[in-house]
Short mmCIF file of C-alpha atoms in Angstrom, two decimals:
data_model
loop_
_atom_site.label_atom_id
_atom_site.label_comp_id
_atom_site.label_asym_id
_atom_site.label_seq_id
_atom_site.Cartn_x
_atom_site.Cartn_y
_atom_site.Cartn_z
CA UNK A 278 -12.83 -112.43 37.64
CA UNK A 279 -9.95 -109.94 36.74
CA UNK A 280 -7.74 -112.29 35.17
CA UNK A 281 -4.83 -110.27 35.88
CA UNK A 282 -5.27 -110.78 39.22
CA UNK A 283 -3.77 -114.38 38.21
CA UNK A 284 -0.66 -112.59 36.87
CA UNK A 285 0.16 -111.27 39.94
CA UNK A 286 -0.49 -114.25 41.75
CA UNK A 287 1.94 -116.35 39.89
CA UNK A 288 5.12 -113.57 39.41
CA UNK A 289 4.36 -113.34 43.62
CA UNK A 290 4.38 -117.48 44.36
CA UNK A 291 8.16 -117.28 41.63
CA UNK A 292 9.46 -114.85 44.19
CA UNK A 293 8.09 -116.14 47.43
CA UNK A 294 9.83 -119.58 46.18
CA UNK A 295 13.10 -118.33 44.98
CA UNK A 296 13.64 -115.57 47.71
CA UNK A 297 11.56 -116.90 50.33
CA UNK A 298 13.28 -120.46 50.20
CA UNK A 299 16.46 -119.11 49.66
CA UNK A 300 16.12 -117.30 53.04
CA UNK A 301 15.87 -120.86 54.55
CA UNK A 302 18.79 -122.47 52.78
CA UNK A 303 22.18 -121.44 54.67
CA UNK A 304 24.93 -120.62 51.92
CA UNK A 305 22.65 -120.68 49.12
CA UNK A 306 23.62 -119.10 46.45
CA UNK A 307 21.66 -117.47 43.62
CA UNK A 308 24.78 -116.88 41.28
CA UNK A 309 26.21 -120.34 41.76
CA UNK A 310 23.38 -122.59 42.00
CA UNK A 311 20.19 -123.70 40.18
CA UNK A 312 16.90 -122.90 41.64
CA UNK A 313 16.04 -126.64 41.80
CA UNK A 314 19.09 -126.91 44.46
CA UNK A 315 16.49 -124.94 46.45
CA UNK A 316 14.53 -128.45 46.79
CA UNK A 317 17.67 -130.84 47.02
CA UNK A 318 17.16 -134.08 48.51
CA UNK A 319 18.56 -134.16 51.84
CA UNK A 320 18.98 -130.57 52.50
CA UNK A 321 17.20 -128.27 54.93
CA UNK A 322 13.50 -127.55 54.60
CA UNK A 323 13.84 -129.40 50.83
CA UNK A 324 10.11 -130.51 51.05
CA UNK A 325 8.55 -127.65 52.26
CA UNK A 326 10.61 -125.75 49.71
CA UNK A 327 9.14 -128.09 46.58
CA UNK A 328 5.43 -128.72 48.13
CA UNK A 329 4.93 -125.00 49.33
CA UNK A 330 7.30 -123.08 46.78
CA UNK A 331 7.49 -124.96 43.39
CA UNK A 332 4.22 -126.76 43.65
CA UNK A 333 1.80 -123.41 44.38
CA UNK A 334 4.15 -122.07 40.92
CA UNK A 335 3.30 -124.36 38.92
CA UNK A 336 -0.30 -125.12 39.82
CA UNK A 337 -0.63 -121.45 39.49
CA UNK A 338 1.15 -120.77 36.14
CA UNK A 339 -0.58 -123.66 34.35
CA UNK A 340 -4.12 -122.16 35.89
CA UNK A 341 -2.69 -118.92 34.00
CA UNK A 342 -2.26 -120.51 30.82
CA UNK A 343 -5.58 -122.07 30.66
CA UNK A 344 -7.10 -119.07 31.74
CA UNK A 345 -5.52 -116.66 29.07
CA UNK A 346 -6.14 -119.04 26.82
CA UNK A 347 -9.30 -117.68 25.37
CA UNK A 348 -8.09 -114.15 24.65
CA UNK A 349 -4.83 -115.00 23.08
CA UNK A 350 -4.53 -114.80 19.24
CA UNK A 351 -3.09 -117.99 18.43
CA UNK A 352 -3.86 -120.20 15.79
CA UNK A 353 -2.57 -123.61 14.02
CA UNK A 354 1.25 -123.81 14.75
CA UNK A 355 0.91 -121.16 17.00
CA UNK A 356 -1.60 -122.44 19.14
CA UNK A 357 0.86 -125.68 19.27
CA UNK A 358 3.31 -124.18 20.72
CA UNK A 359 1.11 -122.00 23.24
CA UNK A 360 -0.01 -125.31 24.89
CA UNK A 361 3.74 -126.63 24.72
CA UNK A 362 4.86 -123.87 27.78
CA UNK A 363 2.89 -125.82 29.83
CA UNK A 364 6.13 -127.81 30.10
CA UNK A 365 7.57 -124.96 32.18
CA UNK A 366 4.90 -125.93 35.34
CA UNK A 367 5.00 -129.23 34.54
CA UNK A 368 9.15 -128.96 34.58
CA UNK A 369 8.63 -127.33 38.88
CA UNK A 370 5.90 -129.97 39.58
CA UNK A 371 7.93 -132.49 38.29
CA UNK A 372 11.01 -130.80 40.47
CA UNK A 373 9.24 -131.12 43.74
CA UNK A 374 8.26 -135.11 42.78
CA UNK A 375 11.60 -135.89 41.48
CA UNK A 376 14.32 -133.48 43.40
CA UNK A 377 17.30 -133.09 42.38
CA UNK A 378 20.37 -134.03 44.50
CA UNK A 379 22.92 -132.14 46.15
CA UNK A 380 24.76 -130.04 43.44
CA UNK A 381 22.56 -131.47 41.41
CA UNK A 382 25.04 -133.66 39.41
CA UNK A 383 25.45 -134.63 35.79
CA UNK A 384 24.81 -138.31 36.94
CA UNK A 385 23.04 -139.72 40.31
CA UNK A 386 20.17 -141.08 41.73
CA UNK A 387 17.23 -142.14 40.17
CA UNK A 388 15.78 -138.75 41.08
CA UNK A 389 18.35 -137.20 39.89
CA UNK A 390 18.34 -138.81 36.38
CA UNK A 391 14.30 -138.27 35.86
CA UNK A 392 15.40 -134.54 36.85
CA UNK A 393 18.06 -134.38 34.54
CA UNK A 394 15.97 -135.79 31.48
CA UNK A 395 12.88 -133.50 32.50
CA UNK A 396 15.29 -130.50 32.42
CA UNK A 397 16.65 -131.12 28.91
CA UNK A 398 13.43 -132.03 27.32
CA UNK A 399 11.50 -128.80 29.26
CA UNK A 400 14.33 -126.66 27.79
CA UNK A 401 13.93 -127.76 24.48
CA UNK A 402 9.90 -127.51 24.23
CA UNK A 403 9.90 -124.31 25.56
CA UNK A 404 12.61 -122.88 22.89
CA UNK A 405 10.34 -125.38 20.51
CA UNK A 406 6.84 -122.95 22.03
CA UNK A 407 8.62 -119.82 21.39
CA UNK A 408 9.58 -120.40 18.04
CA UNK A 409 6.12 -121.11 17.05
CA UNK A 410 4.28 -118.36 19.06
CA UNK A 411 6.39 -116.10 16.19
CA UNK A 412 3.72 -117.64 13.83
CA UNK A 413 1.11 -115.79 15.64
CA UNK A 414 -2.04 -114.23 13.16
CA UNK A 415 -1.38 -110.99 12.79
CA UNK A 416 1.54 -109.53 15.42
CA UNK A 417 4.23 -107.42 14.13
CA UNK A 418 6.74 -108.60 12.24
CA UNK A 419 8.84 -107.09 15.36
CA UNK A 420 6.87 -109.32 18.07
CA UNK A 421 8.23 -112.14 15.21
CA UNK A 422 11.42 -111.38 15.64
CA UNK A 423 11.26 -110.89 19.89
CA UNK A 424 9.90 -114.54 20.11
CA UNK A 425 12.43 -116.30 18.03
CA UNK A 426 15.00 -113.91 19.67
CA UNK A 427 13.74 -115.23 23.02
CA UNK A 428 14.13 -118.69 21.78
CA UNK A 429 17.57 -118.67 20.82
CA UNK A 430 18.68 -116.61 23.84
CA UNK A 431 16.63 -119.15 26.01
CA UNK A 432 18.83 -121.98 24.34
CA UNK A 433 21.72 -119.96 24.34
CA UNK A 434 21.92 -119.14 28.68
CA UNK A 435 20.97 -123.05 28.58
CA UNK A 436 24.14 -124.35 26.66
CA UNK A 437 26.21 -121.91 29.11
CA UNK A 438 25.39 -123.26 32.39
CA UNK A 439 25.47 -126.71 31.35
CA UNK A 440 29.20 -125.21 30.77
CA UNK A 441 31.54 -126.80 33.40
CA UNK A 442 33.49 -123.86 32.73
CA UNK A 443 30.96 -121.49 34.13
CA UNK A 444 29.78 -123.63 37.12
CA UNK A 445 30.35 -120.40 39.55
CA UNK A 446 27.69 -118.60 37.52
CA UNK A 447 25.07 -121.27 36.50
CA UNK A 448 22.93 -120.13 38.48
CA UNK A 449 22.74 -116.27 37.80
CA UNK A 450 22.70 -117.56 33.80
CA UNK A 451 19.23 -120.37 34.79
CA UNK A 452 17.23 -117.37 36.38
CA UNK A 453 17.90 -114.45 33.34
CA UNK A 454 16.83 -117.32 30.83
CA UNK A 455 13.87 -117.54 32.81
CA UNK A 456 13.23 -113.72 34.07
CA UNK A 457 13.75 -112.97 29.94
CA UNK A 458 11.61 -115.78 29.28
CA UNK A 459 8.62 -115.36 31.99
CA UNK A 460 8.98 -111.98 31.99
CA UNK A 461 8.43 -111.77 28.04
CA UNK A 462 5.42 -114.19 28.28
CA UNK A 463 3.98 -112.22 31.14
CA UNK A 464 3.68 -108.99 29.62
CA UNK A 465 2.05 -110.52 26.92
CA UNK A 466 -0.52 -112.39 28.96
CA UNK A 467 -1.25 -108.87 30.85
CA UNK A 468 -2.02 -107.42 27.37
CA UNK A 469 -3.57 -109.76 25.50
CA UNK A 470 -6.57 -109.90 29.04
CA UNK A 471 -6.11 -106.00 29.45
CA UNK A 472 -6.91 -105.40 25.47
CA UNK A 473 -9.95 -108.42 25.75
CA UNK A 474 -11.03 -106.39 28.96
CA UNK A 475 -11.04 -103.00 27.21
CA UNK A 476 -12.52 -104.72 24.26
CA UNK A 477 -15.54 -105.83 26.33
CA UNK A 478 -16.32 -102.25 28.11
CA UNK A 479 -16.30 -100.37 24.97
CA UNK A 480 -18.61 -103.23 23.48
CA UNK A 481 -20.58 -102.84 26.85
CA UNK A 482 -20.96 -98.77 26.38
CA UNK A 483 -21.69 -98.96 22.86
CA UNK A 484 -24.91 -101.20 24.08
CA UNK A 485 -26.14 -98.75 26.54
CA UNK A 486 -26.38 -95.81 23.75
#
């Protein structure tokens, strides 16, 4: 199987959830609001939104990770904090069992307090995961410095919409920390399988002389 096939499948179940939901959400905002406000208790299509948008995402993006497992370099530390992203799927699973509610409030309902304290801690593994995927064997000392960059500007769009100050933009800031994010981990994925790929037909051709 062409594991980047997988890729594809898991950037088009993020966009079919945030777009596609959005579309059935009157007044929803992608500047103002988080995506999780997409699956709000009590709001329109909220469960269809969290069983058939976030849970497809995550099952997908944690298949991902165990799939590209294999041809990524990791090692020791680095390997740690591979496995640690799978707090991101585990973060939209958990967002479809435990919604948030409306506005999705400092303080609330049960559900909205699990929510809450998956949030933080899912925020803080992943800048954790970053940090130590710049301990990688062998990558640039460039690719060092994009990880740990990611991690601190991962942190950084996190401390700003928890900003009551920028409320009207929270949720513009939530999806570029994760379109830098995903989008950075991504393109790696897609090399790492296309290089292990390539690797395998020239090892293939080299047979057949």
């Amino acid at each position: 199987m062409n594991k980047r096939w997988l890729i594809v499948a898991v950037v088009a179940s993020y966009l079919i959830m945030l777009f596609g939901g959005a579309l059935l959400k009157p007044g929803y905002s992608h500047l103002g609001q988080y995506i999780s406000e997409l699956n709000a208790a009590g709001t329109p299509y909220a469960s269809l939104i969290g069983w058939f948008g976030f849970v497809p995402f995550a099952v997908l993006s944690a298949a991902l990770l165990v799939a590209a497992a294999p041809v990524v370099p990791v090692r020791g530390v680095s390997r740690l904090g591979y496995w640690l992203l799978l707090s991101e799927p585990i973060a939209y699973l958990g967002s479809a069992l435990a919604p948030c509610d409306i506005g999705c409030p400092a303080e609330g309902s049960v559900s909205q307090m699990i929510h809450n304290a998956l949030a933080i801690v899912t925020y803080l593994t992943t800048s954790v995961a970053l940090v130590l995927l710049a301990f990688t064997p062998r990558i640039s000392k460039f690719m060092r410095v994009v990880w740990v960059a990611a991690a601190m500007v991962w942190l950084t769009l996190f401390g700003m919409m928890a900003d009551p100050g920028l409320s009207e933009w929270r949720g513009l800031l939530q999806r570029l920390a994760e379109w830098t994010v995903f989008g950075l981990l991504l393109a790696s994925a897609w090399w790492c399988i296309t290089r292990q790929q390539d690797s395998g037909r020239s090892g293939e051709a080299m047979n057949l002389r």
